[in-house]
Short mmCIF file of C-alpha atoms and ligand atoms in Angstrom, two decimals:
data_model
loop_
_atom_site.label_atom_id
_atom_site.label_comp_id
_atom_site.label_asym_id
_atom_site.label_seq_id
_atom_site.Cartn_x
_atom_site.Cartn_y
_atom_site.Cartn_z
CA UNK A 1 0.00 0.00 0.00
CA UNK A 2 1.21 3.50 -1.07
CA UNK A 3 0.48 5.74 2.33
CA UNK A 4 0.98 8.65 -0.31
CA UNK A 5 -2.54 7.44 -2.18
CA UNK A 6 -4.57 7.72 0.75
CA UNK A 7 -3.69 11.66 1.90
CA UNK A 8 -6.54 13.97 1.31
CA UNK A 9 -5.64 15.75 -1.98
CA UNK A 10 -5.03 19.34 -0.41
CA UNK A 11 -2.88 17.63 2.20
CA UNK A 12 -0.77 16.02 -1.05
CA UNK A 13 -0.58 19.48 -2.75
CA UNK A 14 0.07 21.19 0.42
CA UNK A 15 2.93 24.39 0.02
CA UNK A 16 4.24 24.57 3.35
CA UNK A 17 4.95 27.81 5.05
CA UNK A 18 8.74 28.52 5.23
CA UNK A 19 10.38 29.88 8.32
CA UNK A 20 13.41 32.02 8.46
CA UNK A 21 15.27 29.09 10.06
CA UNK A 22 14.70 26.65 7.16
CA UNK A 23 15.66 29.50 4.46
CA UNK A 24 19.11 29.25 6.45
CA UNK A 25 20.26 27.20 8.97
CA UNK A 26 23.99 28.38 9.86
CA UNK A 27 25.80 28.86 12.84
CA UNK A 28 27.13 32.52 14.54
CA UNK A 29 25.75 34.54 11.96
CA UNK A 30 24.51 37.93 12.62
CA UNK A 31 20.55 37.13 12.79
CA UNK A 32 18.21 39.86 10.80
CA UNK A 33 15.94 37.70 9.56
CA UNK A 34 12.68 36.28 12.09
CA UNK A 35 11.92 39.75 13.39
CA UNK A 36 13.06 38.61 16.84
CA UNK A 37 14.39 41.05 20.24
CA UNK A 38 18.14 40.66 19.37
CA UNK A 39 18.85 40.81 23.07
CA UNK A 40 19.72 37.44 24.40
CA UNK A 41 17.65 36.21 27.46
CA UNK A 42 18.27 32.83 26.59
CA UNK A 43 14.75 32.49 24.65
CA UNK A 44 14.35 35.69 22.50
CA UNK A 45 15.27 33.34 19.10
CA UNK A 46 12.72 31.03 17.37
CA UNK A 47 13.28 26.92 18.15
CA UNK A 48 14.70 24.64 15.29
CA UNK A 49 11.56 23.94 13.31
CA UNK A 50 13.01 20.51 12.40
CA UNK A 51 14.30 19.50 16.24
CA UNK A 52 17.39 18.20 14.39
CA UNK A 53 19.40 17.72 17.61
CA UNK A 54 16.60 16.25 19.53
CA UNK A 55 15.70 13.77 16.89
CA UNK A 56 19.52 12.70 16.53
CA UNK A 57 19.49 12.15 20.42
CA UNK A 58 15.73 10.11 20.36
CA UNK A 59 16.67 8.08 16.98
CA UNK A 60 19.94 6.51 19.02
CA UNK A 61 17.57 5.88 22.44
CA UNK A 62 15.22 4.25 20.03
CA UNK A 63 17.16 2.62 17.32
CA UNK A 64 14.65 4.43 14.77
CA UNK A 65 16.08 6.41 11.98
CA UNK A 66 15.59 10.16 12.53
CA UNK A 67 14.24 10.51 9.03
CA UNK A 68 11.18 8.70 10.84
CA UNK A 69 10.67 10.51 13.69
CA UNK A 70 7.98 12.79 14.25
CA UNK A 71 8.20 15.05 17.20
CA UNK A 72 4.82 16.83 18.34
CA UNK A 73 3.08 18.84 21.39
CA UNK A 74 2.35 15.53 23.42
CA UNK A 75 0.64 12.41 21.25
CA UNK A 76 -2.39 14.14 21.06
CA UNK A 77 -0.94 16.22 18.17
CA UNK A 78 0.15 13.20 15.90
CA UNK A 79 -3.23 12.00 16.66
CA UNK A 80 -5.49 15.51 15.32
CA UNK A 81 -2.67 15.64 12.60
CA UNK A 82 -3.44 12.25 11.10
CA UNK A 83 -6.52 12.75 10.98
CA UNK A 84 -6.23 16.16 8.72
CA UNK A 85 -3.77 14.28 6.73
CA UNK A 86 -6.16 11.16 5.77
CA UNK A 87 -9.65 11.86 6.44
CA UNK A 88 -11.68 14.55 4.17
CA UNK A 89 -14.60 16.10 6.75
CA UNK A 90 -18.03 14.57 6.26
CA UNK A 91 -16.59 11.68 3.76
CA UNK A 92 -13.96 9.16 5.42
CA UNK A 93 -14.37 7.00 8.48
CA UNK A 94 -12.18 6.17 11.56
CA UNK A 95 -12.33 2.75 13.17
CA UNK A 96 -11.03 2.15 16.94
CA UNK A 97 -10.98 -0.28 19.64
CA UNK A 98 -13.54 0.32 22.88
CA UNK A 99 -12.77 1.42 25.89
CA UNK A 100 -9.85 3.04 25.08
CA UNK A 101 -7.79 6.69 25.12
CA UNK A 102 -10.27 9.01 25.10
CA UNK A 103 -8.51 11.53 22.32
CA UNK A 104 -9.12 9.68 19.17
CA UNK A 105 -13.08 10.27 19.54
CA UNK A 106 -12.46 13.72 20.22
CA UNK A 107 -10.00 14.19 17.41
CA UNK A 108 -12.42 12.53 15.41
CA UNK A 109 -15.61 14.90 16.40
CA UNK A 110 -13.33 18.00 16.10
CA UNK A 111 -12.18 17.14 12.59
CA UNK A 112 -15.76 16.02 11.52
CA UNK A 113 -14.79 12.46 10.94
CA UNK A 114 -17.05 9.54 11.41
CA UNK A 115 -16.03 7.73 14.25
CA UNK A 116 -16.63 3.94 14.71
CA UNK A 117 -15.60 1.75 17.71
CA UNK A 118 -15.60 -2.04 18.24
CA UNK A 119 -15.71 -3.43 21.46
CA UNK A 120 -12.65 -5.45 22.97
CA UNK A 121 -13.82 -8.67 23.44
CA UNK A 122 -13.64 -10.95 26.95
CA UNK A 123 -10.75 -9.86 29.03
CA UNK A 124 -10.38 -6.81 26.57
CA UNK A 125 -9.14 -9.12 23.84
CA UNK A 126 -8.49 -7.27 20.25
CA UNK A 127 -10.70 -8.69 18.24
CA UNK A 128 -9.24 -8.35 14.77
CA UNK A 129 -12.81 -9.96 12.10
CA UNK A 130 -14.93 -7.45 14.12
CA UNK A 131 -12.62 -4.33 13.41
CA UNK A 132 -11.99 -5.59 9.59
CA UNK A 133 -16.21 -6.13 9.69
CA UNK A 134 -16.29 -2.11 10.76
CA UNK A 135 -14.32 -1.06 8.21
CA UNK A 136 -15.13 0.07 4.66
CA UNK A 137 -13.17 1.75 1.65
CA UNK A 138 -14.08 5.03 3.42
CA UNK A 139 -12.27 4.12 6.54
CA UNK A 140 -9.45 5.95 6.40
CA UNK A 141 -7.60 5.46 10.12
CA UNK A 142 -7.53 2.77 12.68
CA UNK A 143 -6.55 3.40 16.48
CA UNK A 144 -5.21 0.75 18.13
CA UNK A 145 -3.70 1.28 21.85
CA UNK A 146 -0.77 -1.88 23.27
CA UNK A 147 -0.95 -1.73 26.35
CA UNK A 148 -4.39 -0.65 26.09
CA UNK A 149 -6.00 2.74 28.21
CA UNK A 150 -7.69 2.33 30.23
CA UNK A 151 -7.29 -1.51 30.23
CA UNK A 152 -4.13 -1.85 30.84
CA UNK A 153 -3.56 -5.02 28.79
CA UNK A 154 -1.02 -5.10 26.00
CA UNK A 155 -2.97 -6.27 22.37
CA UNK A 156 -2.00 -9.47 20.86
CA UNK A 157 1.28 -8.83 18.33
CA UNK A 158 -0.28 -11.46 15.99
CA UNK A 159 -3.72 -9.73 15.55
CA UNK A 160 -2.24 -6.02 15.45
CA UNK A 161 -0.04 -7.62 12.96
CA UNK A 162 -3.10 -8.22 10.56
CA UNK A 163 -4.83 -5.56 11.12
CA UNK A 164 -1.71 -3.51 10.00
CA UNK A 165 -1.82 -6.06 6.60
CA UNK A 166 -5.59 -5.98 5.86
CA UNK A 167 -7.08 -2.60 6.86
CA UNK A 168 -7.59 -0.42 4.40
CA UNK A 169 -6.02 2.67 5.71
CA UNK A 170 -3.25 3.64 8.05
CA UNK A 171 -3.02 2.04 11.44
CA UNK A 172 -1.99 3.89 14.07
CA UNK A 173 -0.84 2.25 16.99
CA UNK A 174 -0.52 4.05 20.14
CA UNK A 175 2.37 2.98 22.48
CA UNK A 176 2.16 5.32 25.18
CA UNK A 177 2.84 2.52 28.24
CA UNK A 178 5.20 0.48 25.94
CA UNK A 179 7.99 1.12 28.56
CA UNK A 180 6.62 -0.58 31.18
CA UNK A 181 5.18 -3.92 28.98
CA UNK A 182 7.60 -7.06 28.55
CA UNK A 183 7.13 -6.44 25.07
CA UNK A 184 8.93 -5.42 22.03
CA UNK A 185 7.44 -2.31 20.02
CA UNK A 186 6.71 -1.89 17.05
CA UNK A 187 9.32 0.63 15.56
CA UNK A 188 11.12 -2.55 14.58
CA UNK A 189 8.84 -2.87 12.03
CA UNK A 190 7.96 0.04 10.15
CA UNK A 191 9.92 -1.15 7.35
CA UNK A 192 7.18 -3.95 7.09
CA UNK A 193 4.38 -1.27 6.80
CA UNK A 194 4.42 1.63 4.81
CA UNK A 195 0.95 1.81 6.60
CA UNK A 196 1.70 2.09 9.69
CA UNK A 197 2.01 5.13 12.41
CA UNK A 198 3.52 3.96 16.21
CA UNK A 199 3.10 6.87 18.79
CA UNK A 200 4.94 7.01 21.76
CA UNK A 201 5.05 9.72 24.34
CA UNK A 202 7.71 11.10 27.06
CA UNK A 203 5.13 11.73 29.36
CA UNK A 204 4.80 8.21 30.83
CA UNK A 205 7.71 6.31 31.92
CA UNK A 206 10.12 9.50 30.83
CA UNK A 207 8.71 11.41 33.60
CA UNK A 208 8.31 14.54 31.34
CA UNK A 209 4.31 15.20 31.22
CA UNK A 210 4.97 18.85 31.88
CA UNK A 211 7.17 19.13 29.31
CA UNK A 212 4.90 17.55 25.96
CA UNK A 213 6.66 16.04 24.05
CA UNK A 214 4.98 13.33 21.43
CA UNK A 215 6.44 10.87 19.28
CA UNK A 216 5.08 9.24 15.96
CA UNK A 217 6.98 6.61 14.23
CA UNK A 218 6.37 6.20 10.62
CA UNK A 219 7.72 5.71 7.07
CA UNK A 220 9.62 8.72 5.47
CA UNK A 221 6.90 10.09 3.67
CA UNK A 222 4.27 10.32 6.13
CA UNK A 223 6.64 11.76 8.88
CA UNK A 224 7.90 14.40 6.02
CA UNK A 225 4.03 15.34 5.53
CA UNK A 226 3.39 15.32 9.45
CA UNK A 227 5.77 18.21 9.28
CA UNK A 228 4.60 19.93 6.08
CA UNK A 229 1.40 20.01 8.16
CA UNK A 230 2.40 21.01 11.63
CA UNK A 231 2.79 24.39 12.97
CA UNK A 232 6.04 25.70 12.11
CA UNK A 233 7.41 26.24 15.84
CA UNK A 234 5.60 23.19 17.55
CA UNK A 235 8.07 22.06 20.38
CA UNK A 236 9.28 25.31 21.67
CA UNK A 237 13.10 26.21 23.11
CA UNK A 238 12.34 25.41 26.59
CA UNK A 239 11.41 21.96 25.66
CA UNK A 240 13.88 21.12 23.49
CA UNK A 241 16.67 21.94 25.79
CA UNK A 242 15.27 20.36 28.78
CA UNK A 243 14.55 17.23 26.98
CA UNK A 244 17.48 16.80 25.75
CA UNK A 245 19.12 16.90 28.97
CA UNK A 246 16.43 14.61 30.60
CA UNK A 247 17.17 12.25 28.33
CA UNK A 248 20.15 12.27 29.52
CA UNK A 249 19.29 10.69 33.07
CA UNK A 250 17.99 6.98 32.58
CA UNK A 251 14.81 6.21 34.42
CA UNK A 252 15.23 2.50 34.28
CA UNK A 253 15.41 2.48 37.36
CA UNK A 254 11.92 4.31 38.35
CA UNK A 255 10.43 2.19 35.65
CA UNK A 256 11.39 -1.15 37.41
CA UNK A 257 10.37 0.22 40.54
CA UNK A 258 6.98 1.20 39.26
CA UNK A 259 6.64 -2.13 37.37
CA UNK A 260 7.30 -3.83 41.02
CA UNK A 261 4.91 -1.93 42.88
CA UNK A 262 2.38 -2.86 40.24
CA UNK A 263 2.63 -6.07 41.24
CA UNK A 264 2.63 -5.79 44.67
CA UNK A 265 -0.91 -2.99 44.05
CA UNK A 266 -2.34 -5.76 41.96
CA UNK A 267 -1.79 -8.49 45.02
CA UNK A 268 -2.88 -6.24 47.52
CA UNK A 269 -5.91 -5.45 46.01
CA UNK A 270 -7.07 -8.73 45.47
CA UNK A 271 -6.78 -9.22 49.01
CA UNK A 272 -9.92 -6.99 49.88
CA UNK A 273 -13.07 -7.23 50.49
CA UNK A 274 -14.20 -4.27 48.82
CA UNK A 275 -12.29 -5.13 45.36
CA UNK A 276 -14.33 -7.39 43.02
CA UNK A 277 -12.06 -7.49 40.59
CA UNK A 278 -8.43 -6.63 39.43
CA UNK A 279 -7.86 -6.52 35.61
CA UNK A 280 -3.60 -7.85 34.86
CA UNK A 281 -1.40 -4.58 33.61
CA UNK A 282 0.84 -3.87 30.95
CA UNK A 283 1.87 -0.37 31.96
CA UNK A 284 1.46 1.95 34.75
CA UNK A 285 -1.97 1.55 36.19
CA UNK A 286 -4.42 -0.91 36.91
CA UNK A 287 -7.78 -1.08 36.53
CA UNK A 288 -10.14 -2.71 39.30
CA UNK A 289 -13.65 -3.21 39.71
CA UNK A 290 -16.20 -2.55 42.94
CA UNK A 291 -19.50 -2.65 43.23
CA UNK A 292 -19.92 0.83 44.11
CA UNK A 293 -17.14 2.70 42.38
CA UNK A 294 -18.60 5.88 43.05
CA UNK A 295 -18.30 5.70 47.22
CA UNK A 296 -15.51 4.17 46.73
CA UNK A 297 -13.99 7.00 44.64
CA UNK A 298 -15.28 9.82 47.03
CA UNK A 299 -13.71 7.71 49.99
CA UNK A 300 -10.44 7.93 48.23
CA UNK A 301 -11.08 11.89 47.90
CA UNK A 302 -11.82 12.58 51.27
CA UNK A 303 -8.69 10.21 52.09
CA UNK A 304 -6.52 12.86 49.59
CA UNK A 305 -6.18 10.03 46.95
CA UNK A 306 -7.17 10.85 43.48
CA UNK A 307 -7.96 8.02 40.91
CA UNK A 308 -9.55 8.09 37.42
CA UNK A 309 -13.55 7.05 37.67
CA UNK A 310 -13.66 5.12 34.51
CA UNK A 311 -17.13 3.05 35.72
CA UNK A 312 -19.55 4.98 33.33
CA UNK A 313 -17.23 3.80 30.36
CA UNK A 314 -18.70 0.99 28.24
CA UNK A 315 -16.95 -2.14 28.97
CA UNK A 316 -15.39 -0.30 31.99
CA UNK A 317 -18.36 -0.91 34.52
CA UNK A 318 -17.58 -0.73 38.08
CA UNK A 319 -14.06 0.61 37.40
CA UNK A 320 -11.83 2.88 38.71
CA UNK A 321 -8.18 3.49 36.99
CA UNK A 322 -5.44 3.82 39.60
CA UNK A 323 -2.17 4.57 39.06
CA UNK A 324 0.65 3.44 40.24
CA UNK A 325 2.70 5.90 42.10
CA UNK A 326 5.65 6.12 44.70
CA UNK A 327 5.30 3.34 47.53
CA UNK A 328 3.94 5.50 49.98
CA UNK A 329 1.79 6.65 47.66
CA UNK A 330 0.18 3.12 47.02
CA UNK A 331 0.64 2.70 50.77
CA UNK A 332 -1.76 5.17 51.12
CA UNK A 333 -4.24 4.07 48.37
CA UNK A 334 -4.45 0.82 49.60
CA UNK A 335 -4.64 1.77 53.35
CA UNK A 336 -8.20 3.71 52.41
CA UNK A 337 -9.37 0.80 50.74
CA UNK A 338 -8.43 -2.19 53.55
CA UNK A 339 -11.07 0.50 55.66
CA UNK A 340 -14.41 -0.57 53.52
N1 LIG B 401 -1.93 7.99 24.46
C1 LIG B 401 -2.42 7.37 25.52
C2 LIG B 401 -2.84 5.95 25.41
C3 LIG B 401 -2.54 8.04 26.74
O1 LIG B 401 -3.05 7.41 27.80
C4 LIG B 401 -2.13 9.38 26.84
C5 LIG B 401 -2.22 10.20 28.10
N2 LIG B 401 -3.14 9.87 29.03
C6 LIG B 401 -1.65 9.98 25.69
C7 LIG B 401 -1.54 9.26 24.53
C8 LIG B 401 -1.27 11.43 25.69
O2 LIG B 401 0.06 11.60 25.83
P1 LIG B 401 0.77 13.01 25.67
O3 LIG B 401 1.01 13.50 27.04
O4 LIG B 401 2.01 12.68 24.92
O5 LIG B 401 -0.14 13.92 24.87
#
């Protein structure tokens, strides 16, 4: 499949706007040309449009090319970007799991695109016939999230795999908690499928929410017309910098931790009486079911412990989202609960 075939026509014929930084691109020149305060506070000159040094630093952490590297205000701007890349208002289609990340419906609405969602099946399987049976040659995008959110369960290689070879569109396969799964990702791949979009994120096992900072995996030509598309100055100078020293400091460490404490959370919680049921994890929550979520959720409040009330969800009944945190944190978390 030719990715190029299936971008909406203006996208295809699209003359980007060129900055003053990719007219020239020098060092220690005398800089009269982006209309900036020449007086240097340290941020009074326009970011690198291209984030050439950050992609050089995130293509060696991720063994990806940075000719495929996308970098964008958090996922959720890879995600509104493919859709105005492959889905004309009011004509194409999106398909996507259910329950999942909440953004790709919203992306969806705000772009005017059909949105259709199948259900996971028992135990939040992927249930590859019933997403091919949703789709049509309108459907333009697929979401798929491994682990899932707010599920927490990774989706099967084998049936992402052919979805990826028999959907008619691009796939785009959200890896957001792929740091804390015993599972390989799918960068490895993209070679294999010139249809295929892999979005991973900073603000999960990085530790840099506050920072935004998105990642979309892709072929060449699709990451070239992500950035045709984008606004000129997306990740600004702040961000780049800090980033790039961030990534500097390995979190393996906090990941392992976190990925230890899950377990113990998920053992814990089985152990009361007020816990009906505790879903397994893949990343850095868990999801767990109670009869009434509700009290239990405004017991945690009054207790100063937030969690995510996901029980009015479809698939989700009964469940709140909890994430795993430091191990007082859980401590705490857990102590509230052992009290109903
Ligand atoms: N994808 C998934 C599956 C998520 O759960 C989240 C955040 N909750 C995001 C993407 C958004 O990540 P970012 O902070 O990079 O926008």
């Amino acid at each position: 499949m030719d990715p190029k075939s299936l971008l909406r026509p203006n996208i295809r014929d699209l003359a980007p706007y060129s900055t003053a930084r990719d007219e020239y691109q020098g060092e220690l020149g005398v800089y009269l040309d982006a209309n900036e305060n020449p007086y240097d506070n340290g941020y009074n000159r326009y970011p690198d449009p291209r984030q050439t040094e950050l992609k050089q630093l995130l293509s060696r952490i991720k063994g990806v090319p940075a000719a495929n590297i996308f970098i964008g205000n958090g996922s959720d701007e890879p995600i509104d970007l493919a859709y105005r890349l492959f889905c004309e208002p009011g004509v194409h289609n999106a398909v996507s799991i259910a329950p999942t990340y909440g953004m790709y419906k919203v992306a969806a609405a705000i772009n005017n695109v059909a949105f259709r969602e199948v259900q996971l099946g028992p135990d939040f399987a992927l249930d590859p016939d019933a997403i091919l049976a949703a789709a049509d040659a309108d459907s333009r995008l697929l979401f798929l999230c491994s682990p899932n959110n707010p599920t927490g369960n990774l989706l099967a290689a084998a049936g992402i795999e052919r979805l990826v070879r028999e959907f008619p569109g691009i796939v785009v396969l959200d890896e957001a908690y792929i740091d804390f799964a015993g599972a390989p990702s799918f960068t490895a791949r993209l070679t294999e499928f010139p249809n295929l979009i892999v979005l991973q994120t900073l603000s999960k096992a990085w530790g840099m929410a506050g920072l935004r900072l998105g990642l979309a995996f892709a072929g060449e030509e699709i990451v070239e017309t992500l950035s045709r598309v984008k606004y000129p100055y997306n990740i600004n100078v702040v961000t780049q910098k800090l980033v790039a020293e961030q990534l500097a400091q390995p979190v393996d460490a906090e990941v392992e931790e976190i990925v230890s404490q899950r377990g113990m959370v998920i053992r814990d919680l089985q152990k009361l009486p007020v816990v009906r049921h505790v879903y397994p994890s893949d990343a850095n929550f868990v999801l767990a079911r109670f009869d009434d979520p509700r009290a239990v959720y405004d017991r945690l409040v009054a207790g100063g412990v937030i969690v995510r009330d996901r029980s009015r969800i479809k698939g989700c009944e009964g469940c709140l989202r909890i994430t795993i945190g430091t191990p007082d944190e859980n401590m705490a978390m857990l102590e509230i609960l052992s009290t109903l």
